[in-house]
């Protein structure tokens, strides 16, 4: 499929590995080919002979109590969803190539805007019921109506059942290059499951099924193999168990003591401790980021020059060195350099306090005081220096810091000015996919972000971005890339919501206990293709 070609230029390559022993494991799992992925690339990162059976174990860094696959953005739940559910097509999250999952083969093109998709022969849910086209239609309709996922599925006009095993997909416009990867967002479940069922104990057709679920801090998720799975990637152990350990010390202890085989989100301070215990720690460069978001309906943040001044005022290289232990990369565009569709933006921000002061003066802004709302998670470690840098440009005490849990529900779409000035928070939509249109649609589409958070959708520049994005959706090759480049340049100029850096994610695992495992560049754990080592 064409999108594998555009996304696979070592899509988010592993930047480095810290290992106990003489040699690091190979990193080929993070590369990609130029054609459809038909084998699980995680198996390339092997450290021993796969054992038959056993229990795969992991320490998850996030918690959640809602397991509904519709519209879910929880890092914990998305990781579980990748194992329990299937879409018509699935993404290999090590390289973002696609492969048929519930679909028997690639979509059959009827016209530029109509396709037929045949379901895999004998596909069943874990409860033994057959997967039907009606189940697919139901799942798509619910996801297309969801506030979180709808912008990423906006290209679909309708989904219908031609017969029990054939789905007819009608598009609003041609979307061939990105089609399979985007269809992977929608996970299929029995149409008989209610919303309450889906929240508590949803049923899928993937290689694993839920056994017990307690996603609270200190809880655990237990999985069993789906006895009815007949796809290409069956469960490779007797059980799987994830401990929900938001506390980094608890996760570190679990990996150090060997009570888990894999740990996500390894703190930089604990790398030496874990490698001494025999763990491999891999850093994978990704899209994960800390970003600033401005209330663009509130003066003076409605002026892009003021927003630009913030980016020149902050010493990002110092942030990366001190707060991130060097494990991040300063931005030169919306995308990291490792991304296949990278383009260096026309505006690249470097630390330049005098430039920041000049922009503020040009915008007629003086004596600016504001509150920086900072999410109460890993980005709070950045906040003290950011306040110091901004105060140095604006004057001592100009920035009031408010570290808190962001109450997103309070930032609903409204004609009134929202109750914040500037926000520092993290994000990473690459858990859904990696194509530029998806990544831009997440934060800059006609959705909750632009309607009720940045509130940028009232501007002429936002309208121009939508035009470029729409032209790119129906284009291909160099014409598509040129249009995306215009998007990247516009975003770098306007910065209504824009990254400070792209983070390298650290995952730890015990090569003596697990084989076929490889980390990914986004949050969540992937055990597809992994086995207990012997």
XYZ file of C-alpha atoms in Angstrom:
534
model
C 0.000 0.000 0.000
C 1.271 3.514 -0.842
C 1.137 4.925 2.685
C 3.710 2.394 3.879
C 6.144 4.056 1.510
C 5.444 7.535 2.840
C 5.632 6.576 6.504
C 8.445 4.093 6.705
C 11.681 6.043 6.429
C 12.799 4.579 9.759
C 9.658 6.088 11.202
C 10.763 7.235 14.648
C 14.015 5.265 14.776
C 15.426 4.129 18.096
C 17.950 6.763 19.085
C 19.960 4.480 21.307
C 19.909 1.570 23.696
C 21.528 1.121 27.076
C 22.237 -2.532 27.744
C 23.746 -4.736 30.395
C 26.395 -6.792 28.657
C 28.697 -6.371 25.731
C 26.312 -5.672 22.870
C 23.028 -3.833 22.366
C 20.130 -5.606 20.707
C 19.415 -4.878 17.049
C 17.093 -1.995 16.227
C 15.671 -3.256 12.950
C 12.190 -3.421 14.459
C 12.050 0.368 14.275
C 12.675 0.477 10.545
C 10.216 -0.063 7.765
C 9.945 -1.308 4.235
C 8.411 0.197 1.137
C 5.524 -2.220 0.898
C 2.709 -3.556 3.006
C 3.906 -5.070 6.244
C 3.013 -8.756 6.347
C 5.041 -9.943 9.310
C 5.380 -8.743 12.843
C 8.601 -6.761 12.941
C 8.770 -6.916 16.730
C 10.150 -10.422 16.363
C 13.446 -9.032 15.066
C 14.426 -7.880 18.547
C 14.957 -11.382 19.918
C 17.161 -12.397 22.809
C 16.558 -16.110 23.183
C 14.423 -19.108 22.350
C 10.692 -18.593 22.793
C 9.180 -20.668 25.538
C 5.853 -22.375 25.097
C 3.246 -20.843 27.350
C 4.110 -18.827 30.426
C 2.836 -15.394 31.409
C 3.891 -12.158 29.731
C 4.120 -9.357 32.292
C 4.358 -5.595 32.061
C 4.240 -2.454 34.196
C 1.973 0.230 32.734
C 2.539 3.889 33.592
C -1.062 5.047 33.232
C -4.448 4.216 34.718
C -8.053 4.265 33.508
C -11.473 2.940 34.445
C -13.159 3.201 31.026
C -12.366 0.434 28.531
C -14.767 1.476 25.816
C -12.842 1.289 22.500
C -14.973 4.099 21.049
C -13.134 7.415 21.263
C -10.664 6.212 23.882
C -7.398 8.129 24.263
C -6.092 6.589 27.496
C -2.527 5.285 27.093
C -3.327 2.269 29.261
C -6.544 1.374 27.463
C -5.175 1.938 23.978
C -2.361 -0.491 24.764
C -4.930 -3.069 25.845
C -7.100 -2.349 22.805
C -4.214 -3.195 20.458
C -4.249 -6.733 21.876
C -7.973 -7.350 22.384
C -9.504 -5.730 19.303
C -8.960 -5.597 15.592
C -9.784 -3.042 12.984
C -10.345 -3.881 9.361
C -6.652 -3.038 9.084
C -4.029 -2.715 11.771
C -0.864 -0.671 12.197
C 2.454 -2.173 13.166
C 3.307 0.484 15.726
C 7.024 -0.196 15.343
C 7.037 1.302 11.853
C 3.443 2.378 11.064
C 3.016 0.072 8.101
C -0.419 -1.497 7.725
C -1.672 -5.036 7.277
C -5.124 -6.627 6.849
C -6.633 -7.665 10.184
C -10.392 -8.301 10.098
C -10.244 -7.512 6.411
C -9.345 -10.457 4.214
C -7.269 -8.325 1.867
C -6.749 -4.770 0.633
C -9.888 -2.727 -0.119
C -11.384 -3.425 -3.536
C -11.615 -0.140 -5.390
C -14.953 0.404 -7.123
C -14.305 4.087 -7.814
C -12.215 6.906 -6.334
C -14.770 7.249 -3.552
C -16.178 3.751 -3.156
C -14.571 0.563 -1.888
C -15.659 -2.908 -0.874
C -13.939 -4.729 1.982
C -14.380 -8.456 2.592
C -14.037 -9.807 6.126
C -11.522 -12.504 7.040
C -12.896 -16.015 6.589
C -14.159 -17.461 9.865
C -13.413 -14.363 11.981
C -15.030 -14.621 15.406
C -15.189 -12.592 18.581
C -13.797 -14.090 21.757
C -17.331 -15.068 22.835
C -17.549 -17.334 19.778
C -19.967 -15.252 17.735
C -19.118 -14.537 14.118
C -17.899 -11.082 13.112
C -20.371 -9.672 10.605
C -20.553 -6.647 8.354
C -23.312 -5.326 10.627
C -20.834 -5.268 13.535
C -18.399 -3.288 11.387
C -21.067 -0.791 10.333
C -22.183 -0.273 13.937
C -18.612 0.321 15.159
C -17.895 2.822 12.388
C -21.097 4.748 12.910
C -20.463 5.096 16.639
C -16.844 6.169 16.117
C -17.778 8.636 13.374
C -20.189 10.278 15.820
C -17.620 10.432 18.610
C -16.214 13.848 19.538
C -12.668 12.508 19.852
C -12.402 10.308 16.757
C -14.732 12.037 14.310
C -12.142 14.477 12.927
C -9.827 11.590 12.041
C -12.677 9.831 10.188
C -14.127 12.915 8.523
C -13.307 11.592 5.039
C -15.951 8.826 5.333
C -19.410 9.536 3.977
C -21.039 6.217 4.888
C -20.387 2.574 5.752
C -22.917 -0.095 4.787
C -23.248 -3.872 4.816
C -23.444 -5.290 1.305
C -23.920 -8.757 2.787
C -22.886 -10.546 5.986
C -19.179 -10.517 5.102
C -18.790 -7.505 2.815
C -18.666 -3.841 3.790
C -19.227 -0.991 1.343
C -17.274 2.150 2.157
C -18.283 5.440 0.545
C -15.909 8.391 0.891
C -16.545 12.117 0.596
C -13.468 12.482 -1.598
C -10.546 10.410 -2.851
C -8.373 9.253 0.045
C -6.466 6.269 -1.345
C -2.960 6.973 -0.023
C -4.004 7.125 3.624
C -7.042 4.876 3.638
C -5.937 1.626 5.315
C -4.010 3.298 8.110
C -6.919 5.554 8.951
C -9.436 2.707 8.950
C -7.260 1.065 11.628
C -8.552 3.614 14.147
C -11.954 1.910 14.361
C -11.950 -1.293 16.432
C -14.761 -3.774 15.890
C -16.928 -5.263 18.650
C -20.288 -7.090 18.715
C -23.131 -4.723 17.880
C -25.046 -6.306 20.774
C -22.676 -4.787 23.357
C -24.084 -1.755 25.149
C -22.094 1.291 26.174
C -21.981 -0.039 29.737
C -20.691 -3.400 28.462
C -17.964 -1.663 26.499
C -16.828 0.406 29.462
C -16.491 -2.575 31.796
C -15.756 -5.774 29.840
C -15.676 -5.211 26.077
C -15.351 -8.091 23.627
C -13.076 -8.092 20.601
C -11.728 -10.389 17.918
C -8.011 -9.842 18.595
C -5.446 -12.413 19.744
C -6.123 -11.688 23.428
C -9.269 -11.210 25.491
C -9.862 -9.612 28.863
C -9.972 -11.905 31.890
C -9.998 -9.400 34.763
C -9.821 -5.602 34.639
C -8.830 -3.196 37.375
C -7.244 -0.152 35.765
C -6.958 1.867 38.970
C -3.538 2.731 40.349
C -2.154 -0.424 41.952
C -4.596 -2.613 40.045
C -3.949 -4.958 37.143
C -5.297 -6.125 33.809
C -5.262 -9.847 33.088
C -5.575 -11.262 29.595
C -6.116 -14.742 28.197
C -5.632 -15.944 24.622
C -8.736 -15.584 22.454
C -9.605 -19.235 21.667
C -11.516 -18.181 18.568
C -8.802 -16.009 16.997
C -7.807 -17.133 13.502
C -5.694 -14.178 12.347
C -1.982 -13.893 11.649
C -0.723 -12.965 15.134
C -2.078 -15.391 17.763
C -1.297 -14.954 21.449
C 2.135 -16.405 22.168
C 1.754 -17.159 25.881
C -0.749 -18.778 28.221
C -1.528 -15.499 29.982
C -0.655 -11.810 30.025
C -0.637 -9.626 33.146
C -0.143 -5.853 33.349
C 0.393 -4.130 36.683
C -0.974 -0.564 36.739
C 1.856 1.390 38.365
C 1.727 5.121 37.739
C 4.424 5.618 40.353
C 7.816 5.481 38.615
C 9.551 4.051 41.672
C 7.076 1.184 41.835
C 7.585 0.406 38.135
C 11.353 0.547 38.531
C 11.255 -1.815 41.495
C 9.041 -4.248 39.620
C 11.455 -4.463 36.674
C 14.534 -4.536 38.886
C 13.136 -7.402 40.919
C 11.884 -9.213 37.831
C 8.205 -9.300 38.797
C 7.536 -7.792 35.357
C 9.357 -8.336 32.065
C 8.661 -4.903 30.595
C 8.301 -1.419 32.037
C 7.100 1.647 30.166
C 8.299 5.189 30.813
C 11.639 4.543 32.511
C 12.847 7.579 34.513
C 16.259 8.778 33.331
C 17.530 8.718 36.906
C 16.890 4.971 37.138
C 18.613 3.822 33.935
C 21.901 2.803 35.576
C 20.057 1.045 38.389
C 18.040 -1.023 35.939
C 20.869 -1.875 33.566
C 22.867 -3.122 36.553
C 19.964 -5.504 37.209
C 20.189 -6.888 33.671
C 17.568 -4.756 31.953
C 17.812 -3.248 28.496
C 16.650 0.360 28.266
C 15.804 1.658 24.794
C 15.115 5.269 23.908
C 12.979 5.682 20.805
C 12.622 9.088 19.183
C 8.988 9.881 18.648
C 6.415 12.601 18.155
C 5.585 12.718 21.888
C 5.912 16.314 22.979
C 5.497 19.065 25.488
C 3.601 21.919 23.855
C 2.359 25.400 24.577
C -1.256 26.217 23.795
C -2.582 29.759 23.785
C -6.048 31.125 24.387
C -6.169 32.785 20.977
C -9.439 34.588 21.734
C -7.789 36.484 24.562
C -5.594 39.494 23.908
C -2.684 39.703 23.450
C -2.460 35.971 22.629
C -4.642 36.563 19.583
C -1.522 38.106 17.990
C 0.803 35.477 16.519
C 3.821 37.706 17.189
C 3.165 37.458 20.927
C 2.905 33.687 20.645
C 6.150 33.579 18.663
C 7.865 35.635 21.362
C 7.282 32.844 23.879
C 9.139 30.363 21.685
C 12.125 32.668 21.270
C 12.128 33.426 25.007
C 12.398 29.800 26.169
C 15.801 28.111 26.188
C 14.649 24.740 24.870
C 18.141 23.237 24.597
C 18.643 23.950 28.300
C 15.257 22.378 29.060
C 16.241 19.257 27.166
C 19.644 19.041 28.861
C 18.473 19.669 32.417
C 14.896 18.420 32.654
C 14.983 15.690 29.998
C 18.552 14.423 30.519
C 19.144 15.077 26.831
C 16.421 12.651 25.755
C 14.451 14.940 23.474
C 15.035 16.902 20.277
C 14.335 20.595 19.776
C 11.742 21.195 17.085
C 12.542 22.457 13.622
C 9.077 21.631 12.324
C 5.776 20.138 13.428
C 7.266 16.692 12.660
C 10.526 15.229 13.981
C 13.392 14.889 11.508
C 13.028 11.101 11.590
C 9.551 11.242 10.108
C 9.302 10.315 6.424
C 7.326 13.486 5.682
C 9.607 15.872 7.583
C 10.103 19.359 6.185
C 12.103 22.042 7.958
C 9.663 24.837 8.639
C 10.238 28.322 7.296
C 10.236 29.516 10.917
C 12.591 27.692 13.287
C 12.766 28.855 16.890
C 16.054 29.203 18.723
C 16.748 30.813 22.076
C 16.773 34.552 21.340
C 15.452 36.790 24.157
C 16.141 39.951 22.168
C 14.060 38.654 19.278
C 11.287 37.893 21.757
C 11.391 41.444 23.121
C 11.383 42.848 19.598
C 8.284 40.858 18.640
C 6.441 41.980 21.766
C 7.326 45.606 21.050
C 6.201 45.197 17.434
C 2.872 43.858 18.715
C 2.557 46.840 21.067
C 2.681 44.661 24.178
C 4.261 45.872 27.413
C 3.823 45.038 31.088
C 2.281 41.688 30.165
C 1.275 39.507 33.095
C -0.309 36.103 32.624
C -0.837 32.687 34.187
C 0.898 29.629 32.784
C -1.332 26.647 33.487
C 0.848 23.533 33.661
C -0.457 19.977 33.586
C 0.330 18.038 36.766
C 2.383 15.306 35.053
C 5.906 15.030 33.636
C 5.804 18.503 32.057
C 5.739 20.121 35.497
C 9.480 19.424 35.624
C 9.844 21.939 32.790
C 7.758 24.679 34.355
C 10.268 26.346 36.694
C 12.768 27.072 33.928
C 10.060 28.159 31.509
C 8.757 30.650 34.074
C 12.296 31.889 34.677
C 12.935 32.336 30.940
C 9.654 34.167 30.360
C 10.146 36.411 33.385
C 13.584 37.335 32.032
C 11.936 38.718 28.887
C 8.688 40.087 30.316
C 9.916 41.255 33.713
C 10.181 39.589 37.096
C 6.879 38.110 38.227
C 5.194 38.475 34.865
C 4.464 34.759 34.736
C 2.334 33.187 37.439
C 2.679 29.414 37.439
C -0.304 27.179 38.184
C 0.598 23.483 38.238
C -2.664 21.568 38.286
C -4.604 18.743 36.729
C -6.060 20.257 33.567
C -9.854 20.275 33.750
C -10.417 19.801 30.030
C -14.165 19.630 30.475
C -14.097 23.276 31.589
C -12.532 24.276 28.294
C -15.674 23.521 26.294
C -16.595 25.342 23.103
C -17.937 28.731 24.073
C -18.404 32.216 22.690
C -16.980 33.600 25.905
C -13.280 33.910 26.633
C -12.009 30.717 28.193
C -10.573 30.665 31.734
C -6.869 30.374 30.888
C -4.032 32.323 29.268
C -1.314 29.898 28.223
C -1.073 26.171 28.850
C 1.879 23.769 29.069
C 0.816 20.161 28.564
C 1.964 16.990 26.768
C 0.412 15.057 23.917
C 0.977 12.372 21.312
C -1.682 11.222 18.823
C 0.710 8.746 17.141
C -1.032 6.038 19.163
C -3.698 6.340 16.410
C -1.406 6.640 13.419
C 1.485 8.556 11.975
C 0.405 10.258 8.769
C 0.698 14.077 8.781
C -2.984 14.598 8.061
C -4.001 12.588 11.121
C -1.487 14.361 13.367
C -2.605 17.798 12.219
C -6.294 16.855 12.311
C -5.934 15.886 15.978
C -4.947 19.368 17.172
C -5.965 21.650 14.310
C -9.087 20.073 12.811
C -12.600 21.396 13.287
C -12.912 19.726 16.682
C -12.765 20.330 20.416
C -9.157 21.543 20.255
C -9.791 24.457 17.911
C -13.363 25.058 19.078
C -12.934 24.989 22.848
C -9.228 24.913 23.750
C -6.974 26.964 21.485
C -10.166 28.477 19.954
C -8.152 29.098 16.790
C -10.891 28.057 14.357
C -12.234 31.604 13.990
C -9.111 32.825 12.170
C -8.319 33.198 8.474
C -5.093 31.265 9.056
C -7.018 28.271 10.395
C -9.234 28.358 7.310
C -6.123 28.457 5.118
C -4.709 25.431 6.936
C -7.918 23.498 6.353
C -7.713 24.310 2.651
C -4.110 23.081 2.402
C -4.966 19.918 4.329
C -7.968 19.166 2.142
C -5.941 19.631 -1.037
C -3.293 17.275 0.373
C -5.871 14.578 1.161
C -6.757 14.144 -2.489
C -3.192 14.603 -3.762
C -0.344 12.114 -3.802
C 3.433 11.970 -4.082
C 5.399 15.228 -4.291
C 2.244 17.326 -4.737
C 0.900 16.011 -1.433
C 4.214 16.653 0.321
C 4.401 20.230 -0.989
C 0.963 20.942 0.426
C 1.907 19.443 3.781
C 5.033 21.615 3.747
C 2.786 24.673 3.441
C 0.870 23.407 6.478
C 4.054 22.969 8.496
C 5.225 26.484 7.571
C 1.890 28.011 8.540
C 1.778 26.226 11.885
C 5.352 27.252 12.699
C 4.464 30.858 11.957
C 1.141 30.974 13.826
C 1.918 28.612 16.777
C -1.566 28.532 18.348
C -0.529 25.147 19.748
C 3.014 24.024 18.970
C 5.668 21.731 20.433
C 8.731 22.802 22.369
C 10.475 19.520 21.620
C 9.862 15.938 20.541
C 10.558 13.450 23.281
C 12.438 10.162 23.233
C 10.462 7.521 25.116
C 12.338 5.076 27.328
C 11.147 1.483 27.721
C 12.864 -1.159 29.841
C 12.720 -4.919 29.418
C 14.507 -8.057 30.585
C 16.011 -9.877 27.577
C 16.547 -13.018 29.657
C 12.807 -13.225 30.303
C 11.156 -12.057 27.084
C 11.893 -12.588 23.406
C 10.393 -10.911 20.343
C 9.689 -7.668 22.198
C 10.567 -4.212 20.875
C 9.598 -0.784 22.278
C 7.529 1.717 20.319
C 7.791 5.492 19.975
C 4.467 6.281 21.641
C 2.887 5.497 24.994
C 1.565 1.996 25.584
C 2.949 -1.531 25.511
C 2.893 -3.912 22.552
C 3.337 -7.632 23.243
C 2.131 -8.806 19.831
C 4.750 -11.321 18.664
C 6.506 -11.457 22.041
C 7.007 -14.691 24.006
C 8.437 -15.760 27.314
C 12.133 -16.641 26.912
C 13.681 -19.872 28.074
